[in-house]
Tab-separated table of N, CA and C in Angstrom:
chain	number	residue	atom	x	y	z
A	1	MET	N	-25.646	-3.016	6.500
A	1	MET	CA	-24.568	-2.065	6.369
A	1	MET	C	-23.610	-2.226	7.540
A	2	ARG	N	-22.329	-2.142	7.251
A	2	ARG	CA	-21.317	-2.293	8.283
A	2	ARG	C	-21.104	-0.967	8.997
A	3	PRO	N	-20.888	-1.022	10.317
A	3	PRO	CA	-20.698	0.224	11.072
A	3	PRO	C	-19.367	0.893	10.729
A	4	ASN	N	-19.365	2.216	10.880
A	4	ASN	CA	-18.134	2.982	10.681
A	4	ASN	C	-17.195	2.742	11.849
A	5	LEU	N	-15.911	2.949	11.591
A	5	LEU	CA	-14.919	2.815	12.648
A	5	LEU	C	-14.882	4.087	13.489
A	6	SER	N	-14.807	3.918	14.787
A	6	SER	CA	-14.646	5.063	15.675
A	6	SER	C	-13.181	5.515	15.625
A	7	PRO	N	-12.879	6.716	16.110
A	7	PRO	CA	-11.475	7.160	16.127
A	7	PRO	C	-10.563	6.215	16.920
A	8	ASN	N	-11.065	5.664	18.026
A	8	ASN	CA	-10.258	4.699	18.791
A	8	ASN	C	-9.996	3.430	17.992
A	9	GLU	N	-11.017	2.950	17.288
A	9	GLU	CA	-10.848	1.757	16.465
A	9	GLU	C	-9.872	2.012	15.326
A	10	LYS	N	-9.937	3.193	14.732
A	10	LYS	CA	-8.980	3.538	13.668
A	10	LYS	C	-7.555	3.531	14.202
A	11	ARG	N	-7.365	4.134	15.363
A	11	ARG	CA	-6.033	4.205	15.963
A	11	ARG	C	-5.529	2.793	16.298
A	12	THR	N	-6.389	1.981	16.879
A	12	THR	CA	-6.005	0.617	17.237
A	12	THR	C	-5.634	-0.183	16.004
A	13	ARG	N	-6.418	-0.066	14.956
A	13	ARG	CA	-6.127	-0.799	13.724
A	13	ARG	C	-4.848	-0.303	13.055
A	14	ALA	N	-4.611	0.993	13.110
A	14	ALA	CA	-3.383	1.547	12.523
A	14	ALA	C	-2.157	1.045	13.280
A	15	ILE	N	-2.238	1.014	14.606
A	15	ILE	CA	-1.122	0.507	15.408
A	15	ILE	C	-0.878	-0.967	15.098
A	16	ALA	N	-1.950	-1.746	15.036
A	16	ALA	CA	-1.817	-3.170	14.732
A	16	ALA	C	-1.291	-3.386	13.322
A	17	ALA	N	-1.743	-2.569	12.369
A	17	ALA	CA	-1.293	-2.700	10.982
A	17	ALA	C	0.195	-2.382	10.851
A	18	LEU	N	0.726	-1.560	11.740
A	18	LEU	CA	2.163	-1.269	11.743
A	18	LEU	C	2.947	-2.295	12.557
A	19	ALA	N	2.353	-2.774	13.652
A	19	ALA	CA	3.047	-3.702	14.543
A	19	ALA	C	3.232	-5.081	13.924
A	20	LEU	N	2.262	-5.540	13.163
A	20	LEU	CA	2.331	-6.885	12.596
A	20	LEU	C	3.512	-7.043	11.637
A	21	PRO	N	3.691	-6.146	10.663
A	21	PRO	CA	4.895	-6.274	9.822
A	21	PRO	C	6.177	-6.076	10.627
A	22	GLY	N	6.130	-5.245	11.668
A	22	GLY	CA	7.298	-5.071	12.529
A	22	GLY	C	7.684	-6.360	13.229
A	23	ALA	N	6.675	-7.084	13.721
A	23	ALA	CA	6.940	-8.365	14.383
A	23	ALA	C	7.511	-9.380	13.390
A	24	LEU	N	6.968	-9.411	12.182
A	24	LEU	CA	7.498	-10.321	11.162
A	24	LEU	C	8.918	-9.924	10.765
A	25	ALA	N	9.206	-8.621	10.730
A	25	ALA	CA	10.565	-8.165	10.426
A	25	ALA	C	11.536	-8.614	11.514
A	26	LEU	N	11.100	-8.547	12.778
A	26	LEU	CA	11.953	-9.041	13.863
A	26	LEU	C	12.245	-10.533	13.693
A	27	LEU	N	11.236	-11.299	13.308
A	27	LEU	CA	11.449	-12.728	13.091
A	27	LEU	C	12.322	-12.985	11.869
A	28	TRP	N	12.285	-12.082	10.914
A	28	TRP	CA	13.134	-12.205	9.728
A	28	TRP	C	14.609	-12.078	10.135
A	29	PHE	N	14.905	-11.109	11.000
A	29	PHE	CA	16.284	-10.823	11.370
A	29	PHE	C	16.784	-11.624	12.570
A	30	ALA	N	15.879	-12.203	13.345
A	30	ALA	CA	16.271	-12.943	14.550
A	30	ALA	C	17.074	-14.180	14.184
A	31	ARG	N	18.051	-14.481	15.016
A	31	ARG	CA	18.804	-15.725	14.830
A	31	ARG	C	18.007	-16.854	15.475
A	32	PRO	N	17.595	-17.836	14.706
A	32	PRO	CA	16.728	-18.873	15.270
A	32	PRO	C	17.459	-19.952	16.053
A	33	ASP	N	18.784	-19.968	16.021
A	33	ASP	CA	19.496	-21.070	16.662
A	33	ASP	C	19.598	-20.945	18.177
A	34	ALA	N	19.547	-19.740	18.718
A	34	ALA	CA	19.653	-19.573	20.168
A	34	ALA	C	19.039	-18.241	20.577
A	35	PRO	N	18.442	-18.186	21.777
A	35	PRO	CA	17.906	-16.908	22.241
A	35	PRO	C	19.045	-15.947	22.572
A	36	PRO	N	18.803	-14.654	22.485
A	36	PRO	CA	19.845	-13.689	22.829
A	36	PRO	C	20.167	-13.736	24.326
A	37	GLY	N	21.308	-13.147	24.698
A	37	GLY	CA	21.763	-13.186	26.078
A	37	GLY	C	20.826	-12.499	27.051
A	38	TRP	N	20.065	-11.523	26.596
A	38	TRP	CA	19.167	-10.794	27.487
A	38	TRP	C	17.840	-11.502	27.692
A	39	PHE	N	17.594	-12.611	26.983
A	39	PHE	CA	16.316	-13.308	27.064
A	39	PHE	C	16.116	-13.831	28.482
A	40	PRO	N	14.956	-13.553	29.119
A	40	PRO	CA	14.795	-13.852	30.546
A	40	PRO	C	14.634	-15.323	30.891
A	41	PHE	N	14.269	-16.188	29.936
A	41	PHE	CA	13.997	-17.584	30.263
A	41	PHE	C	15.108	-18.468	29.718
A	42	ALA	N	15.696	-19.257	30.579
A	42	ALA	CA	16.764	-20.149	30.154
A	42	ALA	C	16.211	-21.424	29.519
A	43	LEU	N	15.006	-21.827	29.924
A	43	LEU	CA	14.427	-23.073	29.432
A	43	LEU	C	13.036	-22.833	28.868
A	44	SER	N	12.728	-23.545	27.814
A	44	SER	CA	11.362	-23.511	27.304
A	44	SER	C	10.548	-24.575	28.032
A	45	CYS	N	9.239	-24.579	27.812
A	45	CYS	CA	8.407	-25.600	28.463
A	45	CYS	C	8.786	-26.980	27.954
A	46	GLY	N	9.168	-27.082	26.686
A	46	GLY	CA	9.590	-28.366	26.140
A	46	GLY	C	10.873	-28.856	26.762
A	47	ALA	N	11.800	-27.939	27.003
A	47	ALA	CA	13.065	-28.328	27.633
A	47	ALA	C	12.838	-28.740	29.082
A	48	ALA	N	11.897	-28.105	29.757
A	48	ALA	CA	11.639	-28.417	31.163
A	48	ALA	C	10.879	-29.733	31.314
A	49	SER	N	9.907	-29.998	30.428
A	49	SER	CA	9.100	-31.210	30.560
A	49	SER	C	9.702	-32.400	29.828
A	50	GLY	N	10.520	-32.141	28.829
A	50	GLY	CA	11.099	-33.212	28.028
A	50	GLY	C	10.408	-33.375	26.692
A	51	LEU	N	9.167	-32.885	26.577
A	51	LEU	CA	8.408	-32.994	25.344
A	51	LEU	C	8.058	-31.595	24.836
A	52	PRO	N	7.963	-31.436	23.525
A	52	PRO	CA	7.657	-30.105	23.002
A	52	PRO	C	6.213	-29.707	23.251
A	53	CYS	N	6.011	-28.412	23.441
A	53	CYS	CA	4.651	-27.891	23.536
A	53	CYS	C	4.136	-27.681	22.109
A	54	ILE	N	2.941	-27.194	21.986
A	54	ILE	CA	2.352	-26.997	20.664
A	54	ILE	C	3.168	-26.005	19.833
A	55	PHE	N	3.682	-24.973	20.477
A	55	PHE	CA	4.370	-23.924	19.733
A	55	PHE	C	5.888	-24.029	19.795
A	56	CYS	N	6.448	-25.113	20.331
A	56	CYS	CA	7.899	-25.275	20.341
A	56	CYS	C	8.419	-25.298	18.906
A	57	GLY	N	9.405	-24.491	18.644
A	57	GLY	CA	9.996	-24.424	17.314
A	57	GLY	C	9.315	-23.448	16.378
A	58	THR	N	8.261	-22.774	16.831
A	58	THR	CA	7.516	-21.877	15.942
A	58	THR	C	8.340	-20.668	15.525
A	59	THR	N	9.121	-20.104	16.436
A	59	THR	CA	9.946	-18.945	16.086
A	59	THR	C	10.920	-19.315	14.979
A	60	ARG	N	11.589	-20.455	15.139
A	60	ARG	CA	12.513	-20.906	14.101
A	60	ARG	C	11.776	-21.208	12.808
A	61	ALA	N	10.605	-21.829	12.920
A	61	ALA	CA	9.835	-22.175	11.723
A	61	ALA	C	9.403	-20.927	10.965
A	62	VAL	N	8.912	-19.911	11.669
A	62	VAL	CA	8.500	-18.666	11.006
A	62	VAL	C	9.716	-17.983	10.378
A	63	HIS	N	10.841	-17.988	11.080
A	63	HIS	CA	12.063	-17.401	10.534
A	63	HIS	C	12.424	-18.072	9.196
A	64	PHE	N	12.447	-19.400	9.188
A	64	PHE	CA	12.796	-20.115	7.967
A	64	PHE	C	11.733	-19.934	6.889
A	65	LEU	N	10.481	-19.866	7.275
A	65	LEU	CA	9.399	-19.639	6.312
A	65	LEU	C	9.547	-18.278	5.647
A	66	LEU	N	9.867	-17.259	6.426
A	66	LEU	CA	10.058	-15.919	5.861
A	66	LEU	C	11.278	-15.855	4.946
A	67	HIS	N	12.226	-16.755	5.149
A	67	HIS	CA	13.415	-16.814	4.296
A	67	HIS	C	13.226	-17.782	3.127
A	68	GLY	N	12.035	-18.352	2.999
A	68	GLY	CA	11.749	-19.244	1.878
A	68	GLY	C	12.253	-20.657	2.050
A	69	GLU	N	12.683	-21.024	3.227
A	69	GLU	CA	13.158	-22.381	3.491
A	69	GLU	C	11.995	-23.199	4.050
A	70	PHE	N	11.121	-23.635	3.148
A	70	PHE	CA	9.873	-24.276	3.548
A	70	PHE	C	10.089	-25.621	4.235
A	71	GLY	N	11.060	-26.390	3.786
A	71	GLY	CA	11.339	-27.685	4.396
A	71	GLY	C	11.796	-27.553	5.842
A	72	ARG	N	12.692	-26.598	6.084
A	72	ARG	CA	13.160	-26.383	7.451
A	72	ARG	C	12.039	-25.837	8.325
A	73	ALA	N	11.195	-24.971	7.757
A	73	ALA	CA	10.056	-24.451	8.513
A	73	ALA	C	9.116	-25.590	8.902
A	74	LEU	N	8.849	-26.470	7.961
A	74	LEU	CA	7.975	-27.610	8.226
A	74	LEU	C	8.595	-28.535	9.270
A	75	TYR	N	9.895	-28.700	9.234
A	75	TYR	CA	10.576	-29.555	10.201
A	75	TYR	C	10.387	-29.036	11.625
A	76	PHE	N	10.550	-27.736	11.842
A	76	PHE	CA	10.488	-27.213	13.196
A	76	PHE	C	9.066	-27.115	13.726
A	77	ASN	N	8.114	-26.642	12.928
A	77	ASN	CA	6.724	-26.608	13.389
A	77	ASN	C	5.823	-26.276	12.212
A	78	TRP	N	4.962	-27.201	11.865
A	78	TRP	CA	4.065	-27.018	10.729
A	78	TRP	C	3.042	-25.916	10.985
A	79	LEU	N	2.810	-25.558	12.239
A	79	LEU	CA	1.843	-24.512	12.558
A	79	LEU	C	2.303	-23.126	12.108
A	80	ALA	N	3.555	-22.995	11.703
A	80	ALA	CA	4.043	-21.707	11.200
A	80	ALA	C	3.313	-21.316	9.917
A	81	PHE	N	2.932	-22.283	9.115
A	81	PHE	CA	2.252	-21.990	7.850
A	81	PHE	C	0.883	-21.345	8.077
A	82	PRO	N	-0.010	-21.964	8.884
A	82	PRO	CA	-1.285	-21.276	9.134
A	82	PRO	C	-1.110	-20.004	9.956
A	83	LEU	N	-0.087	-19.941	10.807
A	83	LEU	CA	0.153	-18.740	11.598
A	83	LEU	C	0.511	-17.555	10.694
A	84	VAL	N	1.415	-17.751	9.761
A	84	VAL	CA	1.802	-16.675	8.842
A	84	VAL	C	0.649	-16.345	7.896
A	85	ALA	N	-0.086	-17.349	7.441
A	85	ALA	CA	-1.249	-17.080	6.578
A	85	ALA	C	-2.291	-16.260	7.335
A	86	GLY	N	-2.522	-16.587	8.592
A	86	GLY	CA	-3.457	-15.811	9.409
A	86	GLY	C	-2.974	-14.396	9.642
A	87	ALA	N	-1.671	-14.233	9.848
A	87	ALA	CA	-1.104	-12.890	10.035
A	87	ALA	C	-1.274	-12.048	8.771
A	88	LEU	N	-1.053	-12.659	7.609
A	88	LEU	CA	-1.239	-11.927	6.349
A	88	LEU	C	-2.706	-11.576	6.126
A	89	ALA	N	-3.608	-12.499	6.435
A	89	ALA	CA	-5.040	-12.220	6.297
A	89	ALA	C	-5.465	-11.104	7.247
A	90	LEU	N	-4.938	-11.114	8.457
A	90	LEU	CA	-5.240	-10.059	9.422
A	90	LEU	C	-4.717	-8.717	8.934
A	91	GLU	N	-3.519	-8.697	8.392
A	91	GLU	CA	-2.938	-7.443	7.882
A	91	GLU	C	-3.782	-6.888	6.732
A	92	ILE	N	-4.195	-7.741	5.818
A	92	ILE	CA	-5.027	-7.303	4.691
A	92	ILE	C	-6.358	-6.758	5.198
A	93	THR	N	-6.957	-7.448	6.170
A	93	THR	CA	-8.224	-6.999	6.742
A	93	THR	C	-8.078	-5.655	7.442
A	94	LEU	N	-7.021	-5.497	8.227
A	94	LEU	CA	-6.789	-4.228	8.921
A	94	LEU	C	-6.621	-3.074	7.938
A	95	LEU	N	-5.836	-3.294	6.888
A	95	LEU	CA	-5.623	-2.240	5.892
A	95	LEU	C	-6.911	-1.921	5.139
A	96	ALA	N	-7.690	-2.957	4.814
A	96	ALA	CA	-8.959	-2.735	4.112
A	96	ALA	C	-9.927	-1.951	4.996
A	97	GLU	N	-9.967	-2.271	6.291
A	97	GLU	CA	-10.845	-1.539	7.207
A	97	GLU	C	-10.418	-0.084	7.345
A	98	LEU	N	-9.119	0.143	7.389
A	98	LEU	CA	-8.636	1.521	7.492
A	98	LEU	C	-8.952	2.318	6.227
A	99	LEU	N	-8.770	1.715	5.079
A	99	LEU	CA	-9.040	2.413	3.815
A	99	LEU	C	-10.526	2.673	3.611
A	100	ALA	N	-11.360	1.707	3.950
A	100	ALA	CA	-12.809	1.847	3.749
A	100	ALA	C	-13.493	2.538	4.928
A	101	ARG	N	-12.782	2.658	6.041
A	101	ARG	CA	-13.336	3.239	7.271
A	101	ARG	C	-14.588	2.487	7.734
A	102	ARG	N	-14.563	1.190	7.553
A	102	ARG	CA	-15.675	0.317	7.939
A	102	ARG	C	-15.146	-0.857	8.747
A	103	ASN	N	-15.977	-1.392	9.615
A	103	ASN	CA	-15.639	-2.559	10.411
A	103	ASN	C	-16.184	-3.795	9.703
A	104	PHE	N	-15.324	-4.476	8.964
A	104	PHE	CA	-15.747	-5.657	8.204
A	104	PHE	C	-15.971	-6.871	9.089
A	105	LEU	N	-15.354	-6.893	10.240
A	105	LEU	CA	-15.440	-8.064	11.109
A	105	LEU	C	-16.594	-8.000	12.102
A	106	ALA	N	-17.380	-6.915	12.072
A	106	ALA	CA	-18.453	-6.733	13.058
A	106	ALA	C	-19.540	-7.780	12.939
A	107	ARG	N	-19.767	-8.290	11.753
A	107	ARG	CA	-20.873	-9.237	11.554
A	107	ARG	C	-20.460	-10.702	11.689
A	108	LEU	N	-19.203	-10.960	11.996
A	108	LEU	CA	-18.792	-12.346	12.195
A	108	LEU	C	-19.446	-12.902	13.450
A	109	PRO	N	-19.796	-14.176	13.435
A	109	PRO	CA	-20.414	-14.754	14.635
A	109	PRO	C	-19.408	-14.824	15.781
A	110	ARG	N	-19.880	-14.646	16.967
A	110	ARG	CA	-19.050	-14.698	18.171
A	110	ARG	C	-19.113	-16.113	18.752
A	111	VAL	N	-17.998	-16.562	19.261
A	111	VAL	CA	-17.946	-17.867	19.927
A	111	VAL	C	-18.365	-17.661	21.377
A	112	ARG	N	-19.368	-18.394	21.784
A	112	ARG	CA	-19.841	-18.300	23.169
A	112	ARG	C	-19.079	-19.290	24.032
A	113	MET	N	-18.743	-18.840	25.217
A	113	MET	CA	-18.019	-19.695	26.152
A	113	MET	C	-19.001	-20.579	26.900
A	114	THR	N	-19.190	-21.771	26.395
A	114	THR	CA	-20.042	-22.755	27.053
A	114	THR	C	-19.178	-23.948	27.441
A	115	ARG	N	-19.734	-24.850	28.201
A	115	ARG	CA	-18.986	-26.051	28.562
A	115	ARG	C	-18.601	-26.832	27.312
A	116	ARG	N	-19.501	-26.866	26.371
A	116	ARG	CA	-19.229	-27.622	25.146
A	116	ARG	C	-18.113	-26.978	24.336
A	117	SER	N	-18.172	-25.649	24.138
A	117	SER	CA	-17.137	-24.993	23.349
A	117	SER	C	-15.780	-25.072	24.053
A	118	LEU	N	-15.765	-24.961	25.374
A	118	LEU	CA	-14.513	-25.112	26.115
A	118	LEU	C	-13.983	-26.542	26.015
A	119	GLY	N	-14.887	-27.514	26.046
A	119	GLY	CA	-14.480	-28.911	25.900
A	119	GLY	C	-13.915	-29.200	24.523
A	120	VAL	N	-14.559	-28.656	23.495
A	120	VAL	CA	-14.059	-28.834	22.129
A	120	VAL	C	-12.697	-28.163	21.980
A	121	GLY	N	-12.549	-26.960	22.523
A	121	GLY	CA	-11.267	-26.256	22.457
A	121	GLY	C	-10.168	-27.006	23.184
A	122	ALA	N	-10.473	-27.511	24.371
A	122	ALA	CA	-9.479	-28.264	25.141
A	122	ALA	C	-9.097	-29.558	24.425
A	123	THR	N	-10.073	-30.227	23.830
A	123	THR	CA	-9.793	-31.454	23.085
A	123	THR	C	-8.907	-31.163	21.880
A	124	ALA	N	-9.208	-30.104	21.150
A	124	ALA	CA	-8.386	-29.719	19.994
A	124	ALA	C	-6.964	-29.391	20.436
A	125	PHE	N	-6.830	-28.695	21.555
A	125	PHE	CA	-5.515	-28.339	22.084
A	125	PHE	C	-4.714	-29.592	22.423
A	126	VAL	N	-5.338	-30.548	23.113
A	126	VAL	CA	-4.654	-31.783	23.487
A	126	VAL	C	-4.280	-32.585	22.249
A	127	LEU	N	-5.176	-32.676	21.271
A	127	LEU	CA	-4.863	-33.412	20.041
A	127	LEU	C	-3.711	-32.768	19.273
A	128	LEU	N	-3.669	-31.442	19.221
A	128	LEU	CA	-2.534	-30.761	18.585
A	128	LEU	C	-1.241	-31.055	19.325
A	129	TRP	N	-1.299	-31.064	20.656
A	129	TRP	CA	-0.102	-31.352	21.431
A	129	TRP	C	0.363	-32.787	21.183
A	130	VAL	N	-0.565	-33.736	21.153
A	130	VAL	CA	-0.203	-35.133	20.882
A	130	VAL	C	0.429	-35.252	19.497
A	131	LEU	N	-0.109	-34.546	18.512
A	131	LEU	CA	0.468	-34.568	17.167
A	131	LEU	C	1.884	-33.996	17.184
A	132	GLN	N	2.092	-32.885	17.887
A	132	GLN	CA	3.422	-32.285	17.961
A	132	GLN	C	4.410	-33.244	18.625
A	133	VAL	N	4.000	-33.893	19.701
A	133	VAL	CA	4.880	-34.841	20.383
A	133	VAL	C	5.179	-36.019	19.468
A	134	TYR	N	4.167	-36.542	18.792
A	134	TYR	CA	4.375	-37.657	17.867
A	134	TYR	C	5.363	-37.285	16.774
A	135	LEU	N	5.181	-36.107	16.166
A	135	LEU	CA	6.087	-35.685	15.100
A	135	LEU	C	7.509	-35.502	15.614
A	136	ALA	N	7.660	-34.938	16.806
A	136	ALA	CA	8.995	-34.719	17.360
A	136	ALA	C	9.687	-36.043	17.679
A	137	VAL	N	8.952	-36.981	18.267
A	137	VAL	CA	9.548	-38.259	18.643
A	137	VAL	C	9.807	-39.118	17.409
A	138	SER	N	8.839	-39.201	16.497
A	138	SER	CA	8.987	-40.074	15.330
A	138	SER	C	10.065	-39.570	14.368
A	139	GLN	N	10.285	-38.274	14.322
A	139	GLN	CA	11.298	-37.728	13.420
A	139	GLN	C	12.597	-37.399	14.149
A	140	HIS	N	12.711	-37.799	15.394
A	140	HIS	CA	13.922	-37.607	16.194
A	140	HIS	C	14.391	-36.150	16.177
A	141	LYS	N	13.472	-35.262	16.497
A	141	LYS	CA	13.789	-33.832	16.530
A	141	LYS	C	14.462	-33.518	17.862
A	142	THR	N	15.749	-33.747	17.921
A	142	THR	CA	16.484	-33.590	19.171
A	142	THR	C	16.476	-32.148	19.664
A	143	GLU	N	16.281	-31.185	18.759
A	143	GLU	CA	16.246	-29.782	19.162
A	143	GLU	C	15.020	-29.476	20.017
A	144	LEU	N	13.959	-30.264	19.872
A	144	LEU	CA	12.711	-30.012	20.576
A	144	LEU	C	12.477	-30.970	21.745
A	145	LEU	N	13.367	-31.934	21.906
A	145	LEU	CA	13.205	-32.933	22.963
A	145	LEU	C	14.310	-32.791	24.008
A	146	ASN	N	14.008	-33.161	25.235
A	146	ASN	CA	14.984	-33.154	26.313
A	146	ASN	C	14.926	-34.516	27.003
A	147	PRO	N	15.900	-35.384	26.746
A	147	PRO	CA	15.872	-36.727	27.348
A	147	PRO	C	15.895	-36.728	28.873
A	148	ARG	N	16.308	-35.628	29.504
A	148	ARG	CA	16.333	-35.561	30.963
A	148	ARG	C	15.011	-35.072	31.543
A	149	GLY	N	14.054	-34.690	30.688
A	149	GLY	CA	12.761	-34.188	31.167
A	149	GLY	C	11.910	-35.320	31.733
A	150	PRO	N	11.030	-35.009	32.670
A	150	PRO	CA	10.238	-36.053	33.327
A	150	PRO	C	9.245	-36.753	32.401
A	151	LEU	N	8.694	-36.080	31.410
A	151	LEU	CA	7.726	-36.717	30.521
A	151	LEU	C	8.370	-37.496	29.382
A	152	TYR	N	9.614	-37.205	29.091
A	152	TYR	CA	10.308	-37.849	27.968
A	152	TYR	C	10.362	-39.359	28.157
A	153	SER	N	10.766	-39.802	29.347
A	153	SER	CA	10.910	-41.243	29.580
A	153	SER	C	9.559	-41.960	29.572
A	154	LEU	N	8.485	-41.272	29.882
A	154	LEU	CA	7.157	-41.889	29.847
A	154	LEU	C	6.686	-42.151	28.420
A	155	VAL	N	7.069	-41.295	27.485
A	155	VAL	CA	6.565	-41.378	26.124
A	155	VAL	C	7.530	-42.128	25.202
A	156	VAL	N	8.811	-41.875	25.333
A	156	VAL	CA	9.770	-42.383	24.359
A	156	VAL	C	10.195	-43.812	24.670
A	157	HIS	N	10.379	-44.148	25.931
A	157	HIS	CA	10.886	-45.492	26.257
A	157	HIS	C	9.801	-46.489	26.418
């Protein structure tokens, strides 16, 4: 039997269930071509290093995905697809837990922080980054690359 939700857990899930669609609504209305004037960072990590990070282009990709422009979303960052699918699955789970007043996720196995699990996670992270760099360079994604960055000349030339 699954445990009941405590009042704190109910409140947390309700806040998250409201915040998630709010965040997606912000991405729906956000202009993906440039950050607003109040944005505190002038450069992204990709612009500073010359190569895109794993999540470079994700905001634009999610924006285009929410607008049904799947090709443009895929162009900017393919990780937007599993990210939005995960967000929808999380929203459904949160709403189901609130309606049933049960913690459905309590019985999921926990990932233990061992040297092996950290090594596997770090390897997966590096492989994803290499894939992102390969896709950006091979498809000439100039929006995600900075030819003046220090790593750009090591990889591209």
